[in-house]
Amino acid sequence: MNIGVLALQGGVIEHLNQIKALGHNPIEVKDPRHLENIEGLILPGGESTTIGKLLNVTGLMEPLRNKIKEGLPVLGTCAGMILLAKNIENDNRKYISLMNIKVKRNAFGTQIDSFRTKKQIKAISDKPLELVFIRAPYVTEIGDGVQVLCEVDNNIVGVGEKNMLAISFHPELTSNLEFLRYFIKEYIK
Ligand code: GLN
């Protein structure tokens, strides 16, 4: 199947490679035309303010928001989670703004506070998985319809709501394909 990766800024290639590794066809989404034939979309990590700006410059913001509203399955990682959130504690801008969550940017600290940890997430795997956090956000409030997928140190780092899945960390920077497999199985198929 065709799975898009928003390719304006940030960690795009690693997602394209993981999509290929699972035998699917990655599509780089750079303008609204690229939204037409995808069955799912990944919003990668990077800098949410920059990606947000580029979404407006490229004319992608509205069509993308509409597609997600209409049910396009979407996985937001790190900055992607921030783009999806309806509320951002420490940024008064709004981006795609469809998920019923409040997030805090850089919530674990600055670049030097980036870290790796291992965690078993029952819904995804029976083995502990490596989680990589890079200037990551976490979720400080959830609203109706939001399910918590995982927490680290009592902070919510993974949530699902309807066709949207958002995680604070970067599975594409590890060798495990379990998150992508989970997204495809539970959200796309
Ligand atoms: N700190 C970034 C932001 O606020 C997110 C970091 C990331 O995506 N790795 O957008």
Short mmCIF file of C-alpha atoms and ligand atoms in Angstrom, two decimals:
data_model
loop_
_atom_site.label_atom_id
_atom_site.label_comp_id
_atom_site.label_asym_id
_atom_site.label_seq_id
_atom_site.Cartn_x
_atom_site.Cartn_y
_atom_site.Cartn_z
CA MET A 1 0.00 0.00 0.00
CA ASN A 2 1.03 3.63 -0.45
CA ILE A 3 2.06 5.28 2.79
CA GLY A 4 2.95 8.97 2.75
CA VAL A 5 5.61 10.71 4.80
CA LEU A 6 5.33 14.48 5.14
CA ALA A 7 8.66 15.52 3.61
CA LEU A 8 9.08 19.22 4.34
CA GLN A 9 11.67 19.08 7.14
CA GLY A 10 12.92 16.65 9.77
CA GLY A 11 13.52 12.89 9.89
CA VAL A 12 11.96 11.72 6.64
CA ILE A 13 14.35 9.12 5.17
CA GLU A 14 14.23 6.77 8.14
CA HIS A 15 10.44 6.53 7.85
CA LEU A 16 10.64 5.92 4.10
CA ASN A 17 13.09 3.09 4.77
CA GLN A 18 10.91 1.47 7.43
CA ILE A 19 7.88 1.60 5.12
CA LYS A 20 9.96 -0.14 2.43
CA ALA A 21 11.24 -2.68 4.94
CA LEU A 22 7.65 -3.77 5.58
CA GLY A 23 7.06 -4.19 1.85
CA HIS A 24 4.99 -1.04 1.31
CA ASN A 25 5.42 1.89 -1.02
CA PRO A 26 6.59 5.16 0.59
CA ILE A 27 5.41 8.44 -0.93
CA GLU A 28 7.13 11.73 -0.07
CA VAL A 29 4.40 14.28 0.55
CA LYS A 30 5.58 17.73 -0.45
CA ASP A 31 2.50 19.30 -1.97
CA PRO A 32 -1.25 18.70 -2.00
CA ARG A 33 -1.15 16.43 -5.09
CA HIS A 34 0.81 13.85 -3.11
CA LEU A 35 -2.12 13.38 -0.73
CA GLU A 36 -4.31 11.90 -3.43
CA ASN A 37 -3.23 8.27 -3.48
CA ILE A 38 -2.05 7.53 0.01
CA GLU A 39 -3.71 5.18 2.47
CA GLY A 40 -1.89 6.45 5.54
CA LEU A 41 0.45 9.30 6.45
CA ILE A 42 3.38 9.77 8.82
CA LEU A 43 4.19 13.21 10.23
CA PRO A 44 7.87 12.95 11.17
CA GLY A 45 9.89 14.57 13.93
CA GLY A 46 11.76 17.78 13.28
CA GLU A 47 10.89 21.28 14.34
CA SER A 48 7.15 21.79 14.67
CA THR A 49 7.37 25.57 14.15
CA THR A 50 9.29 25.08 10.90
CA ILE A 51 7.12 22.24 9.59
CA GLY A 52 4.06 24.32 10.50
CA LYS A 53 5.37 27.27 8.51
CA LEU A 54 6.18 25.06 5.53
CA LEU A 55 2.71 23.47 5.66
CA ASN A 56 1.31 26.96 5.08
CA VAL A 57 3.85 27.94 2.42
CA THR A 58 3.23 24.79 0.37
CA GLY A 59 -0.55 25.05 0.62
CA LEU A 60 -0.65 21.66 2.36
CA MET A 61 -2.17 22.76 5.66
CA GLU A 62 -5.85 22.88 4.66
CA PRO A 63 -5.96 19.82 2.36
CA LEU A 64 -4.00 17.81 4.92
CA ARG A 65 -6.30 18.82 7.76
CA ASN A 66 -9.34 17.95 5.62
CA LYS A 67 -7.95 14.55 4.66
CA ILE A 68 -7.27 13.68 8.31
CA LYS A 69 -10.75 14.94 9.28
CA GLU A 70 -12.21 12.69 6.60
CA GLY A 71 -10.41 9.72 8.17
CA LEU A 72 -6.93 9.41 6.61
CA PRO A 73 -4.93 7.33 9.14
CA VAL A 74 -2.07 9.43 10.51
CA LEU A 75 0.91 8.68 12.72
CA GLY A 76 2.57 11.74 14.30
CA THR A 77 6.01 11.25 15.84
CA CYS A 78 7.48 13.91 18.14
CA ALA A 79 7.04 17.21 16.23
CA GLY A 80 4.24 15.35 14.41
CA MET A 81 2.46 14.92 17.74
CA ILE A 82 2.76 18.68 18.34
CA LEU A 83 1.31 19.43 14.90
CA LEU A 84 -1.70 17.21 15.62
CA ALA A 85 -2.45 18.60 19.10
CA LYS A 86 -5.34 21.00 19.60
CA ASN A 87 -3.48 22.69 22.45
CA ILE A 88 0.21 23.39 22.94
CA GLU A 89 1.18 24.51 26.41
CA ASN A 90 4.24 26.54 25.43
CA ASP A 91 3.43 27.70 21.91
CA ASN A 92 0.40 29.81 21.13
CA ARG A 93 0.34 28.85 17.46
CA LYS A 94 -2.03 26.26 16.07
CA TYR A 95 -1.04 23.79 13.39
CA ILE A 96 -3.16 20.86 12.18
CA SER A 97 -4.93 21.01 15.53
CA LEU A 98 -7.25 17.98 15.38
CA MET A 99 -6.31 15.82 18.34
CA ASN A 100 -8.01 16.31 21.65
CA ILE A 101 -4.75 16.62 23.61
CA LYS A 102 -2.61 19.28 25.24
CA VAL A 103 1.13 18.83 24.75
CA LYS A 104 4.20 20.47 26.17
CA ARG A 105 7.08 21.05 23.75
CA ASN A 106 10.61 20.10 24.83
CA ALA A 107 8.99 18.72 27.95
CA PHE A 108 11.89 16.48 28.96
CA GLY A 109 14.41 19.33 28.69
CA THR A 110 16.76 20.52 25.96
CA GLN A 111 18.91 18.66 23.43
CA ILE A 112 21.30 17.32 26.08
CA ASP A 113 18.35 15.82 27.93
CA SER A 114 17.51 13.61 24.96
CA PHE A 115 17.51 9.97 26.03
CA ARG A 116 16.81 6.34 25.20
CA THR A 117 14.87 3.92 27.33
CA LYS A 118 13.23 0.51 27.04
CA LYS A 119 9.59 -0.09 27.66
CA GLN A 120 7.11 -2.84 27.07
CA ILE A 121 3.93 -1.58 25.45
CA LYS A 122 1.37 -4.34 25.72
CA ALA A 123 -0.71 -3.33 22.71
CA ILE A 124 2.37 -3.45 20.49
CA SER A 125 4.77 -6.14 21.58
CA ASP A 126 5.42 -8.65 24.33
CA LYS A 127 9.07 -7.58 24.43
CA PRO A 128 10.46 -4.26 25.73
CA LEU A 129 11.05 -1.86 22.86
CA GLU A 130 13.68 0.81 22.59
CA LEU A 131 12.23 4.34 22.75
CA VAL A 132 14.30 7.31 21.58
CA PHE A 133 13.38 10.79 22.82
CA ILE A 134 14.91 13.88 21.18
CA ARG A 135 13.76 17.19 22.66
CA ALA A 136 10.49 15.41 22.95
CA PRO A 137 7.06 16.66 23.95
CA TYR A 138 4.71 14.82 26.26
CA VAL A 139 0.97 14.99 26.69
CA THR A 140 -0.23 16.99 29.70
CA GLU A 141 -4.00 16.67 29.18
CA ILE A 142 -6.24 14.31 27.26
CA GLY A 143 -9.84 14.96 26.28
CA ASP A 144 -12.78 12.77 25.32
CA GLY A 145 -12.08 9.92 22.95
CA VAL A 146 -8.32 9.81 23.54
CA GLN A 147 -6.70 6.55 24.59
CA VAL A 148 -3.34 6.42 26.31
CA LEU A 149 -0.99 3.94 24.65
CA CYS A 150 2.11 4.42 26.79
CA GLU A 151 3.71 6.40 29.56
CA VAL A 152 7.32 6.95 30.61
CA ASP A 153 7.98 8.13 34.18
CA ASN A 154 4.26 8.85 34.56
CA ASN A 155 4.27 11.12 31.53
CA ILE A 156 2.01 10.26 28.61
CA VAL A 157 4.08 9.67 25.48
CA GLY A 158 1.69 7.77 23.23
CA VAL A 159 -2.00 8.43 22.47
CA GLY A 160 -4.63 7.38 19.97
CA GLU A 161 -7.87 9.06 18.92
CA LYS A 162 -10.03 7.89 16.02
CA ASN A 163 -7.74 7.70 12.95
CA MET A 164 -4.84 9.47 14.69
CA LEU A 165 -1.90 7.99 16.57
CA ALA A 166 0.70 10.25 18.18
CA ILE A 167 3.93 9.32 19.93
CA SER A 168 6.62 11.49 21.53
CA PHE A 169 9.50 9.27 20.49
CA HIS A 170 11.20 8.03 17.31
CA PRO A 171 10.71 4.36 16.37
CA GLU A 172 12.28 5.13 12.98
CA LEU A 173 15.63 5.65 14.72
CA THR A 174 15.63 2.11 16.08
CA SER A 175 15.74 -1.21 14.31
CA ASN A 176 12.27 -2.17 15.47
CA LEU A 177 9.41 -2.04 13.01
CA GLU A 178 6.77 -2.82 15.60
CA PHE A 179 5.26 0.65 15.80
CA LEU A 180 4.88 0.95 12.07
CA ARG A 181 3.43 -2.55 11.96
CA TYR A 182 1.00 -1.57 14.72
CA PHE A 183 -0.02 1.64 12.91
CA ILE A 184 -0.65 -0.24 9.68
CA LYS A 185 -2.56 -3.05 11.36
CA GLU A 186 -4.70 -1.01 13.74
CA TYR A 187 -5.17 2.23 11.83
CA ILE A 188 -4.88 1.55 8.10
CA LYS A 189 -6.23 -1.95 7.57
N1 GLN B 1 11.44 19.98 19.97
C1 GLN B 1 10.80 19.82 18.69
C2 GLN B 1 9.59 20.73 18.56
O1 GLN B 1 9.22 21.37 19.48
C3 GLN B 1 10.40 18.38 18.46
C4 GLN B 1 11.60 17.50 18.44
C5 GLN B 1 11.53 16.30 17.56
O2 GLN B 1 10.63 16.18 16.70
N2 GLN B 1 12.48 15.42 17.71
O3 GLN B 1 9.01 20.80 17.54
#
